Amino acid sequence: MEQSRAASRLRIVLGHLGSPSALNIVGHPTSGTVSSASFHPQQFQYSLDNNVLTLEQRKFYEENGYLVIKNLVSDADIQRFRNEFEKICRKEVKPLGLTVMRDVAILKSEYAHSEKTVTKVQDFQEDKELFRYCTLPEILKYVECFTGPNIMAMHTMLINKPPDAGKKTSRHPLHQDLHYFPFRPSNLIVCAWTAMEPIDRNNGCLVVLPGTHRGSLKPHDYPKWEGGVNKMFHGIQDYEENTARVHLVMEKGDTVFFHPLLIHGSGRNKTQGFRKAISCHFASADCHYINVKGTSQENIEKEVAGLANKLYGLADSVDLKDIWMFRARLVKGERTSL
């Protein structure tokens, strides 16, 4: 029934579209410092004028492509998100359009209907409790510094990184999120990623390559890992392995905002616990869709279209734009191009 409703809703959206109308550095818990001499205010490209970020924070994001805000989301909100996630795992609630993912190494786990088998839930835009994350004033206050006042929630995830089963499949390869997005400009897109518990290198914290947001979108594909790779975990094929990287050690409630071209990933979870984080990619409603056919993003478009056909029985003609139109939700301001 839920799949049928989701397919019906997506067909309506498609109908509208067809109408006329080498150094391992431990990351500082805050934004850190940068050289003042290297910046002039008029040269800011990656953030908009605002009264929220300090000049030092804007400079840091400009140079590095990410910014950590400490203790941004309350313990109470995080507990509510955790409770809802557990209900989804137990199949007590079944949000429309939600995608439940399982690690390739534990697909046949004995823990049926348990958070121990679910590694990620995506597209929770129809789950009112989880979607509250995307509308939290404390989150949107910072998002607006990068997107402007008209804000769309484009992609939602709650990540439940499992203890590694010995095959290192809990890793996430280094990638750029823009690889998955058929809309531009990239400078009006930002991810908010909140730690739901203390996160460090033992349980697989985020690792970022500072400054890589100033580069271009690189070709992505599945890495050739012996233990296998999770579905749609594409990675960059030609990055410089000796590039300095920062491991983002975060406390519960800390939130990192980062640019969609920033190269990042995460290590394996070497603990016996599950590492949880909740995130949303936001974009300005002034962004526009692009055709990815003939580009390096065509491989992910084909994979997404195949998944839509499998889940909802939709035609293979569905493209990446159709899927993102289905996911997009206005959370602040007015809807324009998107």
Coordinates of C-alpha atoms in Angstrom, one line a residue:
M1 CA 0.0 0.0 0.0
E2 CA 2.8 2.5 1.0
Q3 CA 4.7 1.7 -2.2
S4 CA 1.6 2.2 -4.3
R5 CA 0.9 5.6 -2.7
A6 CA 4.6 6.6 -3.2
A7 CA 4.5 5.6 -6.8
S8 CA 1.2 7.4 -7.3
R9 CA 2.7 10.6 -5.8
L10 CA 5.8 10.4 -8.0
R11 CA 3.7 9.9 -11.1
I12 CA 1.8 13.1 -10.3
V13 CA 5.1 14.9 -10.0
L14 CA 6.3 13.5 -13.3
G15 CA 3.1 14.7 -14.8
H16 CA 3.7 18.2 -13.6
L17 CA 7.2 18.1 -15.1
G18 CA 5.8 17.1 -18.5
S19 CA 3.3 19.9 -18.5
P20 CA 4.0 23.3 -20.2
S21 CA 3.8 25.3 -17.4
A22 CA 48.8 12.5 4.0
L23 CA 48.6 14.1 7.1
N24 CA 46.1 13.0 9.6
I25 CA 45.0 15.9 11.6
V26 CA 42.4 15.8 14.4
G27 CA 39.8 18.4 13.6
H28 CA 39.2 21.2 16.0
P29 CA 35.7 21.2 17.6
T30 CA 35.0 24.7 16.3
S31 CA 35.8 26.5 13.1
G32 CA 39.5 27.1 13.9
T33 CA 41.5 30.0 12.6
V34 CA 42.7 31.2 9.3
S35 CA 45.1 33.8 8.1
S36 CA 43.4 37.3 8.0
A37 CA 45.9 38.5 5.4
S38 CA 44.7 36.0 2.8
F39 CA 41.2 37.4 2.7
H40 CA 39.3 40.4 1.5
P41 CA 35.6 40.6 2.4
Q42 CA 34.6 41.2 -1.2
Q43 CA 36.1 37.9 -2.2
F44 CA 33.6 35.7 -0.4
Q45 CA 32.1 33.1 -2.8
Y46 CA 30.8 30.4 -0.5
S47 CA 28.7 32.2 2.0
L48 CA 26.2 35.1 1.8
D49 CA 26.2 38.3 3.9
N50 CA 24.6 37.6 7.2
N51 CA 24.6 38.5 10.9
V52 CA 25.0 35.0 12.1
L53 CA 28.5 33.9 11.2
T54 CA 31.5 35.8 12.5
L55 CA 34.1 37.1 10.1
E56 CA 36.4 34.3 11.2
Q57 CA 33.8 31.7 10.6
R58 CA 33.1 32.9 7.1
K59 CA 36.8 33.0 6.3
F60 CA 37.2 29.5 7.7
Y61 CA 34.4 28.1 5.5
E62 CA 35.7 30.0 2.5
E63 CA 39.2 28.4 2.8
N64 CA 38.1 24.9 4.0
G65 CA 34.5 24.2 2.8
Y66 CA 33.1 23.2 6.2
L67 CA 32.3 24.7 9.6
V68 CA 31.5 22.9 12.9
I69 CA 29.0 24.5 15.3
K70 CA 29.2 23.1 18.8
N71 CA 26.2 21.9 20.7
L72 CA 23.7 23.1 18.2
V73 CA 20.9 20.5 18.5
S74 CA 19.4 19.7 21.9
D75 CA 19.6 16.3 23.6
A76 CA 15.8 16.3 23.8
D77 CA 15.5 16.6 20.0
I78 CA 18.1 14.0 19.4
Q79 CA 16.3 11.5 21.6
R80 CA 13.1 12.1 19.7
F81 CA 14.9 11.4 16.4
R82 CA 16.4 8.3 17.9
N83 CA 13.0 7.0 19.2
E84 CA 11.4 7.5 15.8
F85 CA 14.3 5.8 14.0
E86 CA 13.8 2.8 16.3
K87 CA 10.0 2.7 15.5
I88 CA 10.9 2.6 11.8
C89 CA 13.3 -0.2 12.3
R90 CA 10.6 -2.2 14.2
K91 CA 8.2 -1.3 11.4
E92 CA 5.8 0.4 13.8
V93 CA 5.7 3.3 11.4
K94 CA 6.1 3.2 7.6
P95 CA 6.7 6.7 6.2
L96 CA 5.7 7.2 2.6
G97 CA 8.7 7.2 0.2
L98 CA 11.3 6.2 2.9
T99 CA 14.3 4.1 1.8
V100 CA 15.7 1.7 4.3
M101 CA 19.3 0.5 3.7
R102 CA 21.3 -2.3 5.1
D103 CA 25.0 -2.9 5.2
V104 CA 26.1 -5.4 2.5
A105 CA 27.9 -7.5 5.2
I106 CA 24.8 -7.9 7.4
L107 CA 22.0 -8.3 4.9
K108 CA 21.2 -11.7 6.3
S109 CA 21.5 -10.8 9.9
E110 CA 19.5 -12.7 12.5
Y111 CA 18.3 -9.4 14.0
A112 CA 15.0 -9.0 12.1
H113 CA 13.1 -5.7 12.4
S114 CA 15.8 -4.2 14.6
E115 CA 18.1 -1.2 14.4
K116 CA 21.0 -3.7 14.3
T117 CA 20.1 -4.5 10.7
V118 CA 19.4 -0.9 9.4
T119 CA 22.4 1.2 8.5
K120 CA 20.6 4.2 7.0
V121 CA 17.1 5.6 6.3
Q122 CA 16.8 8.1 3.5
D123 CA 14.1 10.4 2.2
F124 CA 12.2 10.8 5.5
Q125 CA 10.4 13.9 4.2
E126 CA 7.0 12.3 4.9
D127 CA 8.0 11.4 8.5
K128 CA 6.8 14.4 10.5
E129 CA 9.0 13.6 13.5
L130 CA 12.3 13.1 11.6
F131 CA 11.6 15.9 9.2
R132 CA 11.4 18.3 12.2
Y133 CA 15.3 18.2 12.0
C134 CA 15.0 20.0 8.7
T135 CA 12.9 22.8 10.2
L136 CA 14.7 23.4 13.4
P137 CA 15.3 27.2 13.7
E138 CA 18.8 26.6 15.0
I139 CA 19.7 24.6 11.9
L140 CA 17.9 27.0 9.4
K141 CA 19.6 30.0 10.9
Y142 CA 23.0 28.7 9.7
V143 CA 21.7 27.2 6.5
E144 CA 20.4 30.6 5.4
C145 CA 24.0 31.9 5.5
F146 CA 24.8 29.6 2.5
T147 CA 21.5 29.3 0.6
G148 CA 19.7 32.6 1.2
P149 CA 16.2 33.0 2.7
N150 CA 14.3 30.6 0.3
I151 CA 15.3 27.2 1.5
M152 CA 14.5 23.7 0.1
A153 CA 15.2 20.5 2.0
M154 CA 16.5 18.2 -0.8
H155 CA 17.9 15.0 0.7
T156 CA 17.4 13.6 4.2
M157 CA 19.3 10.8 6.0
L158 CA 19.6 9.2 9.4
I159 CA 22.8 7.2 9.4
N160 CA 23.3 4.3 11.7
K161 CA 26.9 3.1 11.0
P162 CA 27.1 -0.5 12.3
P163 CA 30.0 -2.1 14.0
D164 CA 32.3 -3.3 11.2
A165 CA 31.7 -7.0 10.5
G166 CA 35.4 -7.6 9.6
K167 CA 35.2 -6.7 5.9
K168 CA 35.5 -2.9 6.3
T169 CA 32.2 -2.4 4.6
S170 CA 31.2 0.2 7.2
R171 CA 33.5 2.6 5.6
H172 CA 32.2 5.3 3.2
P173 CA 34.5 6.1 0.3
L174 CA 35.7 9.6 -0.2
H175 CA 33.2 11.4 -2.4
Q176 CA 31.6 14.7 -3.3
D177 CA 27.8 15.0 -2.6
L178 CA 27.3 17.0 -5.8
H179 CA 27.8 13.8 -7.7
Y180 CA 24.2 12.8 -6.6
F181 CA 22.6 16.2 -7.3
P182 CA 21.2 17.4 -10.6
F183 CA 20.8 21.0 -9.6
R184 CA 23.1 24.1 -9.5
P185 CA 24.7 26.4 -8.6
S186 CA 26.8 24.4 -6.1
N187 CA 27.6 27.4 -3.9
L188 CA 23.9 27.6 -3.0
I189 CA 23.8 24.1 -1.6
V190 CA 24.9 23.0 1.9
C191 CA 24.7 19.9 4.1
A192 CA 23.8 20.0 7.8
W193 CA 25.1 16.9 9.5
T194 CA 24.5 16.5 13.3
A195 CA 26.2 13.9 15.6
M196 CA 23.6 12.0 17.6
E197 CA 26.3 10.8 20.0
P198 CA 30.0 11.3 20.5
I199 CA 31.8 10.5 17.3
D200 CA 35.5 9.9 16.8
R201 CA 37.9 7.9 14.8
N202 CA 37.0 4.7 16.7
N203 CA 33.4 4.7 15.6
G204 CA 34.0 6.2 12.1
C205 CA 33.8 10.0 12.2
L206 CA 33.7 12.1 9.1
V207 CA 37.0 12.8 7.4
V208 CA 37.2 15.9 5.2
L209 CA 39.8 17.1 2.7
P210 CA 39.9 20.9 3.5
G211 CA 39.8 23.2 0.5
T212 CA 38.7 20.6 -2.0
H213 CA 35.3 22.5 -2.4
R214 CA 37.2 25.0 -4.6
G215 CA 37.8 22.2 -7.2
S216 CA 35.5 20.7 -9.7
L217 CA 33.2 17.7 -9.6
K218 CA 35.2 14.5 -10.1
P219 CA 34.2 11.2 -11.7
H220 CA 32.8 8.7 -9.2
D221 CA 32.3 5.0 -9.2
Y222 CA 32.3 2.0 -6.9
P223 CA 35.7 1.5 -5.2
K224 CA 37.3 -1.9 -5.7
W225 CA 37.0 -3.1 -2.1
E226 CA 37.5 -6.8 -1.3
G227 CA 34.8 -6.9 1.4
G228 CA 32.1 -5.3 -0.9
V229 CA 30.6 -1.9 -1.1
N230 CA 27.2 -0.7 -0.1
K231 CA 24.6 0.3 -2.7
M232 CA 25.3 3.8 -4.2
F233 CA 28.4 4.3 -2.1
H234 CA 30.3 5.8 -5.1
G235 CA 33.8 7.2 -4.5
I236 CA 36.2 9.5 -6.3
Q237 CA 38.5 7.7 -8.6
D238 CA 41.3 10.1 -9.0
Y239 CA 41.9 12.1 -5.9
E240 CA 45.4 12.9 -4.6
E241 CA 46.0 10.3 -1.8
N242 CA 48.5 12.5 0.0
T243 CA 46.1 15.4 0.4
A244 CA 45.9 16.6 4.1
R245 CA 42.8 15.4 5.8
V246 CA 40.9 16.3 9.0
H247 CA 39.0 13.9 11.1
L248 CA 36.0 15.6 12.6
V249 CA 35.7 14.5 16.3
M250 CA 32.3 15.7 17.4
E251 CA 30.2 15.6 20.5
K252 CA 26.4 14.9 20.7
G253 CA 24.5 17.8 19.1
D254 CA 27.5 19.2 17.3
T255 CA 26.7 20.1 13.7
V256 CA 28.9 20.4 10.7
F257 CA 27.9 22.5 7.6
F258 CA 29.7 21.7 4.4
H259 CA 29.9 22.5 0.7
P260 CA 28.7 19.8 -1.8
L261 CA 32.0 19.8 -3.6
L262 CA 34.0 19.1 -0.4
I263 CA 35.7 15.7 -0.6
H264 CA 34.7 13.7 2.5
G265 CA 34.0 10.2 3.7
S266 CA 34.1 8.2 6.9
G267 CA 36.1 5.3 8.3
R268 CA 35.0 2.0 9.6
N269 CA 33.3 1.6 13.0
K270 CA 35.8 -0.3 15.2
T271 CA 33.5 -0.3 18.2
Q272 CA 30.6 -2.6 19.2
G273 CA 28.1 0.2 19.2
F274 CA 26.2 1.9 16.4
R275 CA 27.3 5.5 15.3
K276 CA 24.3 7.7 14.6
A277 CA 24.0 11.0 12.8
I278 CA 21.1 12.9 11.1
S279 CA 21.5 15.1 8.1
C280 CA 19.8 17.1 5.4
H281 CA 21.1 18.7 2.2
F282 CA 19.6 22.1 1.7
A283 CA 19.5 24.2 -1.5
S284 CA 18.3 27.6 -2.4
A285 CA 14.9 27.6 -4.1
D286 CA 16.7 29.8 -6.7
C287 CA 18.7 26.8 -7.9
H288 CA 17.9 25.2 -11.2
Y289 CA 17.9 21.6 -12.5
I290 CA 20.4 20.4 -15.1
N291 CA 20.5 17.5 -17.5
V292 CA 23.2 15.1 -16.4
K293 CA 23.2 12.9 -19.5
G294 CA 26.6 12.8 -21.1
T295 CA 28.3 13.9 -17.8
S296 CA 30.1 12.1 -15.1
Q297 CA 26.8 11.9 -13.2
E298 CA 25.1 9.7 -15.8
N299 CA 26.1 6.5 -13.9
I300 CA 24.3 7.5 -10.7
E301 CA 21.3 8.6 -12.7
K302 CA 21.0 5.2 -14.3
E303 CA 21.3 3.5 -10.9
V304 CA 18.7 5.8 -9.3
A305 CA 16.3 5.2 -12.2
G306 CA 16.7 1.5 -11.9
L307 CA 16.0 1.7 -8.1
A308 CA 12.8 3.8 -8.8
N309 CA 11.6 1.2 -11.3
K310 CA 12.3 -1.7 -8.8
L311 CA 10.6 0.0 -5.9
Y312 CA 7.6 1.7 -7.6
G313 CA 7.3 0.0 -11.0
L314 CA 8.1 3.3 -12.8
A315 CA 9.4 3.5 -16.4
D316 CA 13.2 3.5 -17.0
S317 CA 12.7 7.0 -18.5
V318 CA 12.6 8.5 -15.0
D319 CA 15.7 10.6 -14.6
L320 CA 17.6 12.2 -11.7
K321 CA 15.6 15.4 -12.0
D322 CA 12.3 13.6 -11.5
I323 CA 13.5 11.9 -8.3
W324 CA 14.7 15.2 -6.8
M325 CA 11.5 17.0 -7.7
F326 CA 9.8 14.2 -5.7
R327 CA 12.0 14.7 -2.7
A328 CA 12.2 18.5 -2.5
R329 CA 10.4 20.3 0.4
L330 CA 10.2 24.0 1.0
V331 CA 11.2 24.7 4.6
K332 CA 11.6 28.5 4.6
G333 CA 10.7 31.4 2.4
E334 CA 9.2 31.2 -1.0
R335 CA 9.6 28.5 -3.7
T336 CA 11.0 29.9 -6.9
S337 CA 13.0 27.9 -9.5
L338 CA 13.3 24.6 -7.7

